[in-house]
Amino acid sequence: MSFKVQLTAQLQANKLPHAILLHGPIGSGKTALAHWLTSVLACHQPEFNGAEINACQHCKACLLIKSQTYPDHLTLMSHGASLGVDDIRHANSFLEKTAQLGGYKTVLIPDAQAMTIAAANALLKTLEEPSKNSLLILMVRDMDMLLPTIISRCHVLSIRSVVGKALLEKLGSQALAHGDTLKSEENFYNLTHLAELTDSEVYQDYIEFRQQYIAFLHGQTSEHNLLQQALQTPHAIRWLEKITCNLLRQAQWPQNDKQTDTAEINLSIEVFNQLYKVIIKHTKVIKSYTQSNEQFVVEQLLMALNDIVKSSTRR
Ligand SMILES: [Zn+2]
């Protein structure tokens, strides 16, 4: 089910969450989805198109949104700096006031990872005691940059762009040149309900696994150590795919990610491409054979990753 259909149903049932966390890489359509939702909530005569609701584009609210003067929405921009306590307090008091046009109050924080710890703690209060008819939308590229306490209080929508599904072919054709953001509003894939997003123990495993994998890419830990950790989790291959996909994204758009891990990993985009391809290949092997021995596939995959990392550092 697409996110728009899912959110439309929640809206109709009057069950829209008070806080939504949109998680996904650059170009995955987070912004488009956030704008769609805030304009639908603002619109006085939203229209139905099948199971999907859309803003009418011509009522008073829609016109105010177009001219960026809609009074009941606030976009909290970080402008490359961090978001501090005062920024969050401003958003909190904005949400507490009654809507001028009588509908929803919405706040969008496009760079949620820019919040300082103090700011995140200030936000927690709002998340715990949301005002009526208010919606807070946070956007983040990398869940690891948010406090777990924030994540657990939000309804998480994890978006994947065409990358996961079709990057392989794209990479083959070298279509992923710099700046190709693969933007498409229709390419929302629902990855919500992943164990690491809902279970704090699995989340901790994920963080440790990620550290180990990054250390492995640095050449600071052995394939054997990574394998030991990989065999302890049923999510190893999916996590390898997810982390590598994020690293590849960061390597491609370093100007957009100030706090990157790739800055320290001395591997080229081409090497990340190779790693990603080999992970996808093994993911397909796992999925195509019901009888496949998962441990064997994980071992084979790590050997292949090791070969790539080793040969890249030899050059
Ligand atoms: Zn309208």
mmCIF file of C-alpha atoms and ligand atoms in Angstrom:
data_model
loop_
_atom_site.group_PDB
_atom_site.id
_atom_site.type_symbol
_atom_site.label_atom_id
_atom_site.label_comp_id
_atom_site.label_asym_id
_atom_site.label_seq_id
_atom_site.Cartn_x
_atom_site.Cartn_y
_atom_site.Cartn_z
ATOM 1 C CA MET A 1 0.000 0.000 0.000
ATOM 2 C CA SER A 2 1.380 3.376 -0.870
ATOM 3 C CA PHE A 3 1.956 5.875 1.906
ATOM 4 C CA LYS A 4 -0.589 8.262 0.431
ATOM 5 C CA VAL A 5 -3.285 5.588 0.463
ATOM 6 C CA GLN A 6 -2.303 4.552 3.990
ATOM 7 C CA LEU A 7 -2.369 8.142 5.288
ATOM 8 C CA THR A 8 -5.623 8.892 3.465
ATOM 9 C CA ALA A 9 -7.247 5.947 5.252
ATOM 10 C CA GLN A 10 -5.895 7.131 8.615
ATOM 11 C CA LEU A 11 -7.133 10.635 7.921
ATOM 12 C CA GLN A 12 -10.612 9.412 7.026
ATOM 13 C CA ALA A 13 -10.778 7.250 10.133
ATOM 14 C CA ASN A 14 -9.668 10.260 12.182
ATOM 15 C CA LYS A 15 -6.634 8.246 13.237
ATOM 16 C CA LEU A 16 -3.814 10.354 11.899
ATOM 17 C CA PRO A 17 -0.828 10.178 14.282
ATOM 18 C CA HIS A 18 0.354 13.387 15.983
ATOM 19 C CA ALA A 19 3.923 12.870 14.889
ATOM 20 C CA ILE A 20 5.253 11.262 11.740
ATOM 21 C CA LEU A 21 8.870 10.498 11.069
ATOM 22 C CA LEU A 22 9.693 10.236 7.374
ATOM 23 C CA HIS A 23 12.862 8.272 6.944
ATOM 24 C CA GLY A 24 14.605 7.774 3.640
ATOM 25 C CA PRO A 25 17.627 8.695 1.551
ATOM 26 C CA ILE A 26 17.981 11.877 -0.462
ATOM 27 C CA GLY A 27 15.688 11.765 -3.465
ATOM 28 C CA SER A 28 13.324 9.209 -1.969
ATOM 29 C CA GLY A 29 10.376 11.593 -1.998
ATOM 30 C CA LYS A 30 10.187 12.535 1.703
ATOM 31 C CA THR A 31 9.653 16.214 0.920
ATOM 32 C CA ALA A 32 6.982 15.526 -1.686
ATOM 33 C CA LEU A 33 5.118 13.273 0.730
ATOM 34 C CA ALA A 34 5.365 15.838 3.557
ATOM 35 C CA HIS A 35 4.088 18.626 1.302
ATOM 36 C CA TRP A 36 1.276 16.446 0.032
ATOM 37 C CA LEU A 37 0.155 15.685 3.598
ATOM 38 C CA THR A 38 0.357 19.259 4.899
ATOM 39 C CA SER A 39 -1.565 20.611 1.891
ATOM 40 C CA VAL A 40 -4.244 17.925 2.198
ATOM 41 C CA LEU A 41 -4.686 18.846 5.873
ATOM 42 C CA ALA A 42 -4.922 22.525 5.014
ATOM 43 C CA CYS A 43 -7.276 22.244 2.018
ATOM 44 C CA HIS A 44 -10.927 23.110 2.597
ATOM 45 C CA GLN A 45 -12.232 20.929 -0.248
ATOM 46 C CA PRO A 46 -9.877 17.994 -0.656
ATOM 47 C CA GLU A 47 -10.683 15.728 -3.585
ATOM 48 C CA PHE A 48 -10.631 11.986 -3.813
ATOM 49 C CA ASN A 49 -8.848 10.174 -6.558
ATOM 50 C CA GLY A 50 -9.531 6.518 -5.879
ATOM 51 C CA ALA A 51 -8.171 5.682 -2.433
ATOM 52 C CA GLU A 52 -6.022 8.793 -2.425
ATOM 53 C CA ILE A 53 -6.964 12.250 -1.250
ATOM 54 C CA ASN A 54 -5.523 15.389 -2.841
ATOM 55 C CA ALA A 55 -5.671 19.117 -2.169
ATOM 56 C CA CYS A 56 -8.031 20.996 -4.511
ATOM 57 C CA GLN A 57 -5.355 23.599 -5.397
ATOM 58 C CA HIS A 58 -7.857 26.480 -5.632
ATOM 59 C CA CYS A 59 -9.498 27.055 -2.247
ATOM 60 C CA LYS A 60 -8.332 29.858 0.027
ATOM 61 C CA ALA A 61 -6.044 27.556 2.029
ATOM 62 C CA CYS A 62 -4.498 26.048 -1.103
ATOM 63 C CA LEU A 63 -3.810 29.515 -2.516
ATOM 64 C CA LEU A 64 -2.190 30.610 0.755
ATOM 65 C CA ILE A 65 -0.031 27.488 0.690
ATOM 66 C CA LYS A 66 1.016 28.221 -2.875
ATOM 67 C CA SER A 67 2.034 31.740 -1.908
ATOM 68 C CA GLN A 68 3.778 30.338 1.193
ATOM 69 C CA THR A 69 1.665 32.503 3.487
ATOM 70 C CA TYR A 70 -0.523 29.812 4.997
ATOM 71 C CA PRO A 71 -0.642 30.772 8.686
ATOM 72 C CA ASP A 72 -1.127 27.333 10.254
ATOM 73 C CA HIS A 73 1.966 25.672 8.900
ATOM 74 C CA LEU A 74 5.542 26.160 9.978
ATOM 75 C CA THR A 75 8.608 24.714 8.277
ATOM 76 C CA LEU A 76 11.518 24.759 10.651
ATOM 77 C CA MET A 77 14.598 25.092 8.460
ATOM 78 C CA SER A 78 18.064 24.464 9.813
ATOM 79 C CA HIS A 79 19.888 26.282 6.990
ATOM 80 C CA GLY A 80 22.884 24.073 7.470
ATOM 81 C CA ALA A 81 23.215 24.954 11.145
ATOM 82 C CA SER A 82 21.961 23.004 14.119
ATOM 83 C CA LEU A 83 18.436 23.344 15.476
ATOM 84 C CA GLY A 84 18.562 24.487 19.071
ATOM 85 C CA VAL A 85 16.182 24.581 22.010
ATOM 86 C CA ASP A 86 14.788 27.990 20.998
ATOM 87 C CA ASP A 87 13.868 26.721 17.531
ATOM 88 C CA ILE A 88 12.012 23.781 19.030
ATOM 89 C CA ARG A 89 10.268 25.962 21.634
ATOM 90 C CA HIS A 90 9.113 28.206 18.812
ATOM 91 C CA ALA A 91 7.642 25.172 17.037
ATOM 92 C CA ASN A 92 6.075 23.907 20.273
ATOM 93 C CA SER A 93 4.272 27.167 20.995
ATOM 94 C CA PHE A 94 3.208 27.409 17.349
ATOM 95 C CA LEU A 95 1.518 24.009 17.653
ATOM 96 C CA GLU A 96 -0.172 24.945 20.916
ATOM 97 C CA LYS A 97 -1.949 27.988 19.477
ATOM 98 C CA THR A 98 -5.381 27.564 17.925
ATOM 99 C CA ALA A 99 -5.331 27.295 14.147
ATOM 100 C CA GLN A 100 -6.198 30.620 12.514
ATOM 101 C CA LEU A 101 -8.158 28.922 9.758
ATOM 102 C CA GLY A 102 -9.739 26.410 12.100
ATOM 103 C CA GLY A 103 -8.061 23.286 10.796
ATOM 104 C CA TYR A 104 -4.817 21.502 11.576
ATOM 105 C CA LYS A 105 -1.607 23.090 12.788
ATOM 106 C CA THR A 106 1.369 21.482 11.120
ATOM 107 C CA VAL A 107 5.102 21.755 11.688
ATOM 108 C CA LEU A 108 7.650 20.270 9.318
ATOM 109 C CA ILE A 109 11.254 19.746 10.378
ATOM 110 C CA PRO A 110 13.125 18.747 7.212
ATOM 111 C CA ASP A 111 16.504 18.225 8.907
ATOM 112 C CA ALA A 112 15.532 16.511 12.126
ATOM 113 C CA GLN A 113 19.073 15.221 12.511
ATOM 114 C CA ALA A 114 20.184 18.842 12.932
ATOM 115 C CA MET A 115 18.555 19.002 16.365
ATOM 116 C CA THR A 116 20.915 19.296 19.291
ATOM 117 C CA ILE A 117 20.391 16.865 22.174
ATOM 118 C CA ALA A 118 18.773 19.674 24.197
ATOM 119 C CA ALA A 119 16.482 20.508 21.275
ATOM 120 C CA ALA A 120 15.502 16.862 20.896
ATOM 121 C CA ASN A 121 14.659 16.745 24.591
ATOM 122 C CA ALA A 122 12.534 19.871 24.233
ATOM 123 C CA LEU A 123 10.699 18.160 21.394
ATOM 124 C CA LEU A 124 10.008 15.098 23.521
ATOM 125 C CA LYS A 125 7.597 17.083 25.674
ATOM 126 C CA THR A 126 5.494 17.948 22.621
ATOM 127 C CA LEU A 127 5.636 14.366 21.423
ATOM 128 C CA GLU A 128 4.402 13.162 24.793
ATOM 129 C CA GLU A 129 1.608 15.718 25.124
ATOM 130 C CA PRO A 130 0.525 16.625 21.597
ATOM 131 C CA SER A 131 -1.991 19.440 21.110
ATOM 132 C CA LYS A 132 -5.289 18.624 19.494
ATOM 133 C CA ASN A 133 -5.391 18.778 15.682
ATOM 134 C CA SER A 134 -1.675 19.174 15.401
ATOM 135 C CA LEU A 135 0.770 17.265 13.286
ATOM 136 C CA LEU A 136 4.526 17.238 13.537
ATOM 137 C CA ILE A 137 6.465 15.843 10.591
ATOM 138 C CA LEU A 138 10.129 15.041 11.031
ATOM 139 C CA MET A 139 12.338 14.066 8.129
ATOM 140 C CA VAL A 140 15.597 12.196 8.467
ATOM 141 C CA ARG A 141 17.971 10.460 6.082
ATOM 142 C CA ASP A 142 19.645 8.278 8.647
ATOM 143 C CA MET A 143 17.764 6.964 11.677
ATOM 144 C CA ASP A 144 21.048 6.557 13.504
ATOM 145 C CA MET A 145 21.233 10.330 13.815
ATOM 146 C CA LEU A 146 18.079 10.582 15.936
ATOM 147 C CA LEU A 147 17.569 9.783 19.600
ATOM 148 C CA PRO A 148 15.726 6.454 19.978
ATOM 149 C CA THR A 149 13.319 8.204 22.384
ATOM 150 C CA ILE A 150 12.246 10.512 19.540
ATOM 151 C CA ILE A 151 11.897 7.636 17.087
ATOM 152 C CA SER A 152 9.792 5.582 19.469
ATOM 153 C CA ARG A 153 7.271 8.424 19.894
ATOM 154 C CA CYS A 154 6.760 8.935 16.171
ATOM 155 C CA HIS A 155 4.853 6.975 13.610
ATOM 156 C CA VAL A 156 7.739 5.937 11.373
ATOM 157 C CA LEU A 157 7.293 5.827 7.613
ATOM 158 C CA SER A 158 10.429 4.462 6.083
ATOM 159 C CA ILE A 159 10.721 5.340 2.441
ATOM 160 C CA ARG A 160 12.964 3.806 -0.096
ATOM 161 C CA SER A 161 13.513 5.342 -3.470
ATOM 162 C CA VAL A 162 13.901 3.269 -6.601
ATOM 163 C CA VAL A 163 17.403 2.616 -5.358
ATOM 164 C CA GLY A 164 16.684 -0.621 -3.531
ATOM 165 C CA LYS A 165 14.685 -2.072 -6.352
ATOM 166 C CA ALA A 166 16.333 -0.832 -9.475
ATOM 167 C CA LEU A 167 19.700 0.594 -8.528
ATOM 168 C CA LEU A 168 21.419 -2.445 -9.892
ATOM 169 C CA GLU A 169 20.217 -1.814 -13.430
ATOM 170 C CA LYS A 170 20.776 1.920 -13.032
ATOM 171 C CA LEU A 171 24.320 1.331 -11.874
ATOM 172 C CA GLY A 172 24.904 -0.939 -14.812
ATOM 173 C CA SER A 173 23.950 1.832 -17.176
ATOM 174 C CA GLN A 174 25.874 4.425 -15.173
ATOM 175 C CA ALA A 175 22.676 6.423 -14.888
ATOM 176 C CA LEU A 176 23.483 7.345 -11.339
ATOM 177 C CA ALA A 177 25.746 10.193 -12.234
ATOM 178 C CA HIS A 178 26.235 12.950 -9.697
ATOM 179 C CA GLY A 179 23.069 14.910 -9.161
ATOM 180 C CA ASP A 180 20.714 12.297 -10.495
ATOM 181 C CA THR A 181 18.308 12.236 -7.604
ATOM 182 C CA LEU A 182 15.906 9.621 -8.941
ATOM 183 C CA LYS A 183 13.005 11.770 -7.876
ATOM 184 C CA SER A 184 9.641 10.220 -8.265
ATOM 185 C CA GLU A 185 6.686 10.753 -6.036
ATOM 186 C CA GLU A 186 5.243 7.426 -7.027
ATOM 187 C CA ASN A 187 8.189 5.452 -5.801
ATOM 188 C CA PHE A 188 7.407 5.179 -2.125
ATOM 189 C CA TYR A 189 8.130 1.769 -0.728
ATOM 190 C CA ASN A 190 6.786 0.995 2.651
ATOM 191 C CA LEU A 191 9.516 -0.321 4.909
ATOM 192 C CA THR A 192 7.759 0.445 8.148
ATOM 193 C CA HIS A 193 7.648 -2.175 10.876
ATOM 194 C CA LEU A 194 11.253 -3.168 10.466
ATOM 195 C CA ALA A 195 12.368 -4.783 13.682
ATOM 196 C CA GLU A 196 15.163 -2.291 14.373
ATOM 197 C CA LEU A 197 12.680 0.566 14.264
ATOM 198 C CA THR A 198 10.242 -0.913 16.727
ATOM 199 C CA ASP A 199 12.353 -3.040 19.036
ATOM 200 C CA SER A 200 15.032 -1.276 21.069
ATOM 201 C CA GLU A 201 17.109 -4.449 21.527
ATOM 202 C CA VAL A 202 17.182 -5.098 17.792
ATOM 203 C CA TYR A 203 17.966 -1.412 17.286
ATOM 204 C CA GLN A 204 20.992 -1.788 19.576
ATOM 205 C CA ASP A 205 22.091 -4.864 17.594
ATOM 206 C CA TYR A 206 21.733 -2.838 14.426
ATOM 207 C CA ILE A 207 23.902 0.005 15.790
ATOM 208 C CA GLU A 208 26.601 -2.472 16.835
ATOM 209 C CA PHE A 209 26.430 -4.302 13.542
ATOM 210 C CA ARG A 210 26.702 -1.026 11.658
ATOM 211 C CA GLN A 211 29.781 -0.002 13.656
ATOM 212 C CA GLN A 212 31.383 -3.366 12.999
ATOM 213 C CA TYR A 213 30.644 -3.182 9.270
ATOM 214 C CA ILE A 214 32.065 0.344 9.018
ATOM 215 C CA ALA A 215 35.154 -0.785 10.940
ATOM 216 C CA PHE A 216 35.458 -3.642 8.452
ATOM 217 C CA LEU A 217 35.314 -1.184 5.543
ATOM 218 C CA HIS A 218 38.020 0.861 7.281
ATOM 219 C CA GLY A 219 40.137 -2.272 7.479
ATOM 220 C CA GLN A 220 39.993 -2.069 11.282
ATOM 221 C CA THR A 221 38.273 -5.365 11.861
ATOM 222 C CA SER A 222 38.456 -8.693 10.091
ATOM 223 C CA GLU A 223 35.960 -10.453 7.891
ATOM 224 C CA HIS A 224 35.880 -13.164 10.565
ATOM 225 C CA ASN A 225 34.712 -10.720 13.267
ATOM 226 C CA LEU A 226 32.053 -9.285 11.008
ATOM 227 C CA LEU A 227 30.886 -12.781 10.129
ATOM 228 C CA GLN A 228 30.550 -13.713 13.799
ATOM 229 C CA GLN A 229 28.296 -10.726 14.322
ATOM 230 C CA ALA A 230 26.380 -11.294 11.082
ATOM 231 C CA LEU A 231 25.554 -14.860 12.071
ATOM 232 C CA GLN A 232 23.980 -13.679 15.313
ATOM 233 C CA THR A 233 21.235 -11.715 13.612
ATOM 234 C CA PRO A 234 18.584 -12.814 11.141
ATOM 235 C CA HIS A 235 18.741 -9.343 9.573
ATOM 236 C CA ALA A 236 22.405 -9.356 8.481
ATOM 237 C CA ILE A 237 21.947 -9.257 4.714
ATOM 238 C CA ARG A 238 19.173 -6.666 4.825
ATOM 239 C CA TRP A 239 21.219 -4.501 7.191
ATOM 240 C CA LEU A 240 24.273 -4.792 4.945
ATOM 241 C CA GLU A 241 22.116 -3.628 2.051
ATOM 242 C CA LYS A 242 20.614 -0.761 4.012
ATOM 243 C CA ILE A 243 23.899 0.509 5.426
ATOM 244 C CA THR A 244 25.728 0.159 2.110
ATOM 245 C CA CYS A 245 22.904 1.944 0.323
ATOM 246 C CA ASN A 246 23.169 4.848 2.774
ATOM 247 C CA LEU A 247 26.951 4.955 2.455
ATOM 248 C CA LEU A 248 26.678 4.933 -1.322
ATOM 249 C CA ARG A 249 24.234 7.826 -1.146
ATOM 250 C CA GLN A 250 26.525 9.760 1.156
ATOM 251 C CA ALA A 251 29.475 9.123 -1.139
ATOM 252 C CA GLN A 252 27.476 10.386 -4.094
ATOM 253 C CA TRP A 253 26.238 13.568 -2.446
ATOM 254 C CA PRO A 254 28.897 14.441 0.082
ATOM 255 C CA GLN A 255 27.877 18.114 0.047
ATOM 256 C CA ASN A 256 24.491 17.131 1.391
ATOM 257 C CA ASP A 257 25.745 15.049 4.256
ATOM 258 C CA LYS A 258 28.038 16.864 6.594
ATOM 259 C CA GLN A 259 28.197 14.112 9.204
ATOM 260 C CA THR A 260 29.129 11.299 6.878
ATOM 261 C CA ASP A 261 30.781 8.029 7.641
ATOM 262 C CA THR A 262 32.142 7.865 4.141
ATOM 263 C CA ALA A 263 34.300 10.911 4.791
ATOM 264 C CA GLU A 264 36.475 8.611 6.853
ATOM 265 C CA ILE A 265 36.152 5.530 4.697
ATOM 266 C CA ASN A 266 38.646 5.744 1.942
ATOM 267 C CA LEU A 267 36.610 3.918 -0.669
ATOM 268 C CA SER A 268 35.442 5.272 -3.990
ATOM 269 C CA ILE A 269 31.858 5.441 -5.205
ATOM 270 C CA GLU A 270 32.766 2.669 -7.633
ATOM 271 C CA VAL A 271 33.762 0.401 -4.736
ATOM 272 C CA PHE A 272 30.496 1.158 -2.909
ATOM 273 C CA ASN A 273 28.700 0.303 -6.147
ATOM 274 C CA GLN A 274 30.491 -3.027 -6.287
ATOM 275 C CA LEU A 275 29.684 -3.769 -2.649
ATOM 276 C CA TYR A 276 26.060 -2.865 -3.204
ATOM 277 C CA LYS A 277 25.765 -5.017 -6.318
ATOM 278 C CA VAL A 278 27.191 -8.044 -4.621
ATOM 279 C CA ILE A 279 24.830 -7.600 -1.651
ATOM 280 C CA ILE A 280 21.817 -7.343 -3.964
ATOM 281 C CA LYS A 281 22.963 -10.460 -5.785
ATOM 282 C CA HIS A 282 23.081 -12.430 -2.543
ATOM 283 C CA THR A 283 19.742 -10.993 -1.413
ATOM 284 C CA LYS A 284 18.245 -12.424 -4.578
ATOM 285 C CA VAL A 285 19.847 -15.807 -3.918
ATOM 286 C CA ILE A 286 18.273 -15.905 -0.443
ATOM 287 C CA LYS A 287 14.877 -14.939 -1.779
ATOM 288 C CA SER A 288 14.854 -17.268 -4.773
ATOM 289 C CA TYR A 289 15.657 -20.517 -2.964
ATOM 290 C CA THR A 290 13.412 -21.414 -0.089
ATOM 291 C CA GLN A 291 15.857 -24.141 0.823
ATOM 292 C CA SER A 292 18.917 -21.941 0.659
ATOM 293 C CA ASN A 293 21.201 -22.138 3.634
ATOM 294 C CA GLU A 294 21.234 -18.594 4.930
ATOM 295 C CA GLN A 295 24.450 -19.002 6.883
ATOM 296 C CA PHE A 296 26.213 -20.258 3.780
ATOM 297 C CA VAL A 297 24.961 -17.293 1.755
ATOM 298 C CA VAL A 298 26.082 -14.826 4.451
ATOM 299 C CA GLU A 299 29.542 -16.433 4.458
ATOM 300 C CA GLN A 300 29.766 -16.251 0.686
ATOM 301 C CA LEU A 301 28.630 -12.652 0.728
ATOM 302 C CA LEU A 302 31.194 -11.566 3.310
ATOM 303 C CA MET A 303 33.958 -13.287 1.344
ATOM 304 C CA ALA A 304 32.863 -11.368 -1.737
ATOM 305 C CA LEU A 305 32.753 -8.068 0.188
ATOM 306 C CA ASN A 306 36.180 -8.776 1.618
ATOM 307 C CA ASP A 307 37.607 -9.379 -1.859
ATOM 308 C CA ILE A 308 36.228 -6.040 -3.042
ATOM 309 C CA VAL A 309 37.558 -4.087 -0.049
ATOM 310 C CA LYS A 310 40.954 -5.826 -0.224
ATOM 311 C CA SER A 311 41.429 -5.265 -3.946
ATOM 312 C CA SER A 312 40.357 -1.631 -3.668
ATOM 313 C CA THR A 313 42.918 -0.852 -0.957
ATOM 314 C CA ARG A 314 45.687 -2.683 -2.844
ATOM 315 C CA ARG A 315 45.374 -0.345 -5.798
HETATM 316 ZN ZN ZN B 1 -7.917 23.398 -1.401
#
